[in-house]
Every structure is written in C-alpha cells, then in structure tokens.
mmCIF file of C-alpha atoms in Angstrom:
data_model
loop_
_atom_site.group_PDB
_atom_site.id
_atom_site.type_symbol
_atom_site.label_atom_id
_atom_site.label_comp_id
_atom_site.label_asym_id
_atom_site.label_seq_id
_atom_site.Cartn_x
_atom_site.Cartn_y
_atom_site.Cartn_z
ATOM 1 C CA MET A 54 15.435 -79.746 63.190
ATOM 2 C CA LYS A 55 16.153 -77.077 60.625
ATOM 3 C CA LEU A 56 14.533 -73.636 60.867
ATOM 4 C CA SER A 57 14.250 -70.806 58.414
ATOM 5 C CA THR A 58 12.933 -67.301 58.785
ATOM 6 C CA VAL A 59 10.013 -65.636 57.130
ATOM 7 C CA THR A 60 9.734 -61.797 56.902
ATOM 8 C CA ILE A 61 6.452 -60.186 55.983
ATOM 9 C CA GLU A 62 6.409 -56.484 55.159
ATOM 10 C CA THR A 63 2.958 -54.967 55.031
ATOM 11 C CA ASP A 64 2.250 -51.388 53.965
ATOM 12 C CA ARG A 65 -0.798 -50.416 55.906
ATOM 13 C CA GLY A 66 -0.894 -46.695 55.139
ATOM 14 C CA TRP A 67 -3.739 -45.100 53.157
ATOM 15 C CA ILE A 68 -1.997 -41.868 52.244
ATOM 16 C CA LEU A 69 1.584 -42.205 53.393
ATOM 17 C CA GLU A 70 3.810 -45.252 53.543
ATOM 18 C CA SER A 71 3.467 -47.122 56.820
ATOM 19 C CA ILE A 72 5.428 -50.407 56.749
ATOM 20 C CA ASP A 73 4.873 -53.055 59.403
ATOM 21 C CA ASP A 74 7.612 -55.765 59.572
ATOM 22 C CA GLN A 75 7.015 -59.165 61.049
ATOM 23 C CA THR A 76 9.742 -61.838 61.265
ATOM 24 C CA PHE A 77 9.285 -65.312 62.656
ATOM 25 C CA PRO A 78 10.936 -68.740 62.414
ATOM 26 C CA VAL A 79 9.382 -71.543 60.430
ATOM 27 C CA LEU A 80 10.226 -75.271 60.525
ATOM 28 C CA GLU A 81 12.026 -76.101 57.318
ATOM 29 C CA SER A 82 12.863 -79.789 57.912
ATOM 30 C CA PHE A 83 13.038 -82.272 60.741
ATOM 31 C CA THR A 84 15.169 -85.361 60.927
ATOM 32 C CA SER A 85 15.667 -87.756 63.866
ATOM 33 C CA ASP A 86 18.571 -90.032 64.656
ATOM 34 C CA ALA A 87 18.806 -92.208 67.784
ATOM 35 C CA ASN A 88 21.701 -94.394 68.922
ATOM 36 C CA ILE A 89 20.328 -97.351 70.799
ATOM 37 C CA LEU A 90 23.680 -98.465 72.164
ATOM 38 C CA GLY A 91 24.379 -95.044 73.611
ATOM 39 C CA THR A 92 27.480 -92.928 73.705
ATOM 40 C CA PRO A 93 29.234 -91.042 76.496
ATOM 41 C CA GLU A 94 27.233 -87.952 75.425
ATOM 42 C CA GLY A 95 23.887 -89.794 75.652
ATOM 43 C CA PHE A 96 21.753 -91.935 73.352
ATOM 44 C CA LEU A 97 19.775 -89.056 71.857
ATOM 45 C CA LYS A 98 21.309 -86.078 70.088
ATOM 46 C CA PHE A 99 18.937 -83.127 69.422
ATOM 47 C CA THR A 100 20.241 -80.367 67.077
ATOM 48 C CA ILE A 101 18.506 -77.096 66.175
ATOM 49 C CA ALA A 102 20.037 -75.284 63.198
ATOM 50 C CA MET A 103 19.040 -72.190 61.325
ATOM 51 C CA GLY A 104 18.837 -72.693 57.558
ATOM 52 C CA GLY A 105 20.319 -70.311 55.038
ATOM 53 C CA ASN A 106 16.968 -69.681 53.379
ATOM 54 C CA GLU A 107 14.895 -66.686 54.176
ATOM 55 C CA VAL A 108 11.474 -66.069 52.722
ATOM 56 C CA SER A 109 10.489 -62.413 52.273
ATOM 57 C CA ILE A 110 6.904 -61.346 51.488
ATOM 58 C CA GLN A 111 6.034 -57.778 50.640
ATOM 59 C CA ARG A 112 2.388 -56.644 50.598
ATOM 60 C CA THR A 113 1.323 -53.265 49.385
ATOM 61 C CA TYR A 114 -2.073 -51.735 48.737
ATOM 62 C CA LYS A 115 -3.120 -48.912 46.508
ATOM 63 C CA LYS A 116 -2.898 -45.507 48.132
ATOM 64 C CA VAL A 117 -5.283 -42.623 47.638
ATOM 65 C CA GLN A 118 -2.641 -40.583 45.806
ATOM 66 C CA ASP A 119 -2.001 -43.446 43.385
ATOM 67 C CA VAL A 120 -5.698 -43.706 42.545
ATOM 68 C CA LEU A 121 -5.898 -39.917 42.083
ATOM 69 C CA ALA A 122 -2.750 -39.904 39.920
ATOM 70 C CA ASN A 123 -4.202 -42.619 37.632
ATOM 71 C CA THR A 124 -7.521 -40.774 37.255
ATOM 72 C CA GLU A 125 -5.671 -37.482 36.614
ATOM 73 C CA GLY A 126 -3.720 -39.210 33.844
ATOM 74 C CA LEU A 127 -6.953 -40.376 32.244
ATOM 75 C CA ILE A 128 -8.495 -36.936 32.503
ATOM 76 C CA ASN A 129 -5.422 -35.369 30.898
ATOM 77 C CA ALA A 130 -5.623 -37.841 27.989
ATOM 78 C CA VAL A 131 -9.290 -36.909 27.464
ATOM 79 C CA ILE A 132 -8.411 -33.179 27.497
ATOM 80 C CA VAL A 133 -5.681 -33.714 24.877
ATOM 81 C CA ILE A 134 -8.054 -35.645 22.601
ATOM 82 C CA PHE A 135 -10.755 -32.977 23.095
ATOM 83 C CA ALA A 136 -8.190 -30.238 22.248
ATOM 84 C CA PHE A 137 -7.323 -31.963 18.933
ATOM 85 C CA VAL A 138 -11.008 -32.100 18.077
ATOM 86 C CA ILE A 139 -11.720 -28.478 19.024
ATOM 87 C CA ILE A 140 -8.595 -26.824 17.447
ATOM 88 C CA PRO A 141 -9.925 -26.666 13.847
ATOM 89 C CA TYR A 142 -13.223 -25.144 15.014
ATOM 90 C CA ALA A 143 -11.374 -22.633 17.233
ATOM 91 C CA GLU A 144 -9.114 -21.568 14.334
ATOM 92 C CA LYS A 145 -12.143 -21.076 12.036
ATOM 93 C CA ARG A 146 -13.837 -18.927 14.682
ATOM 94 C CA PHE A 147 -10.602 -16.938 15.214
ATOM 95 C CA TYR A 148 -10.185 -16.151 11.486
ATOM 96 C CA GLU A 149 -13.896 -15.235 11.318
ATOM 97 C CA ALA A 150 -13.489 -12.832 14.200
ATOM 98 C CA VAL A 151 -10.343 -11.223 12.574
ATOM 99 C CA ILE A 152 -12.146 -10.773 9.263
ATOM 100 C CA LYS A 153 -15.212 -9.181 10.989
ATOM 101 C CA GLU A 154 -12.900 -6.697 12.787
ATOM 102 C CA SER A 155 -10.796 -5.927 9.711
ATOM 103 C CA TYR A 156 -13.574 -5.601 7.122
ATOM 104 C CA ASP A 157 -17.096 -4.321 7.193
ATOM 105 C CA VAL A 158 -18.852 -7.524 6.368
ATOM 106 C CA ASN A 159 -22.604 -7.089 6.510
ATOM 107 C CA LEU A 160 -25.208 -9.020 4.731
ATOM 108 C CA TYR A 161 -27.939 -6.866 3.326
ATOM 109 C CA LYS A 162 -31.185 -8.212 2.044
ATOM 110 C CA LEU A 163 -32.314 -7.004 -1.222
ATOM 111 C CA PRO A 164 -35.976 -5.978 -1.528
ATOM 112 C CA ASN A 165 -38.199 -8.817 -2.572
ATOM 113 C CA LYS A 166 -38.761 -8.924 -6.240
ATOM 114 C CA LYS A 167 -41.593 -10.767 -7.713
ATOM 115 C CA VAL A 168 -40.678 -12.916 -10.629
ATOM 116 C CA VAL A 169 -43.244 -13.059 -13.314
ATOM 117 C CA TYR A 170 -43.157 -16.035 -15.534
ATOM 118 C CA GLU A 171 -44.817 -15.784 -18.842
ATOM 119 C CA ASN A 172 -46.188 -18.595 -20.820
ATOM 120 C CA ILE A 173 -45.542 -18.043 -24.445
ATOM 121 C CA GLU A 174 -47.663 -20.121 -26.676
ATOM 122 C CA ASP A 175 -47.858 -19.382 -30.327
ATOM 123 C CA GLY A 176 -46.599 -15.881 -29.691
ATOM 124 C CA ALA A 177 -49.482 -14.955 -27.346
ATOM 125 C CA ASN A 178 -49.128 -13.786 -23.693
ATOM 126 C CA ASN A 179 -51.486 -15.206 -21.064
#
C-alpha cells in the first residue's frame, strides 16, 4: 500500500489573511503479493510506504479590500477621463475670467432704430 499526502490551504479571512491548513494521507496505490508456500517470516507480507508525491491545494477568496481597490481603480480611471474632457472648458472659462478682470468688457445695447425701406418705382416714393 502506497500513501501520499494532500495539503489544503484555505484562506477564510474576509478582511485579513486567515489561512487554515489541513494535511491528510491519501491512498496512492495498492498492490498485494502472497506466498502460498510460506517463508520463515510468514506467508503474507504487508508493507505501508509513503510516496514521494505531495498534492498541495491553495484556495483563496476575494477580500473586501481587494474589491474596494478594484472599484477605486475604476473610479480613478473615470476621473482621469472626465478631467481630459473638462480641461478645455476650464481653460476657456479661466481666460474669460482673466479678460473680464483685465479689461472693461461690457456689452451695451444701442437704441433701437427703425429701418425704413423705400420702394422706388419709376422714381416715385410710396
């Protein structure tokens, strides 16, 4: 009978790392051999050996800080894109404010003037 070991590492923590290790033997192979004539040691020889193979399984789950870090990365990307869209508008408003402070820029309305159109037909005014 040949045995091997299996190690399972499970991270059960939500916020901090909390690793739980479990190690147990597993039957790798089984062979039987019997001597019907018998020997001075006996007619049945039973051998248990540990194999050189070891299986290791690691299980981890997403933590709260990983989820928050991923969402923060997405939010930062949106902010950068938003900044590139807003920068030209902000520069225009900045220059507009500088010009208004530096110069007296006022729009004055001129008094309404009535435009009179004349029909000129054969030299006569109507």
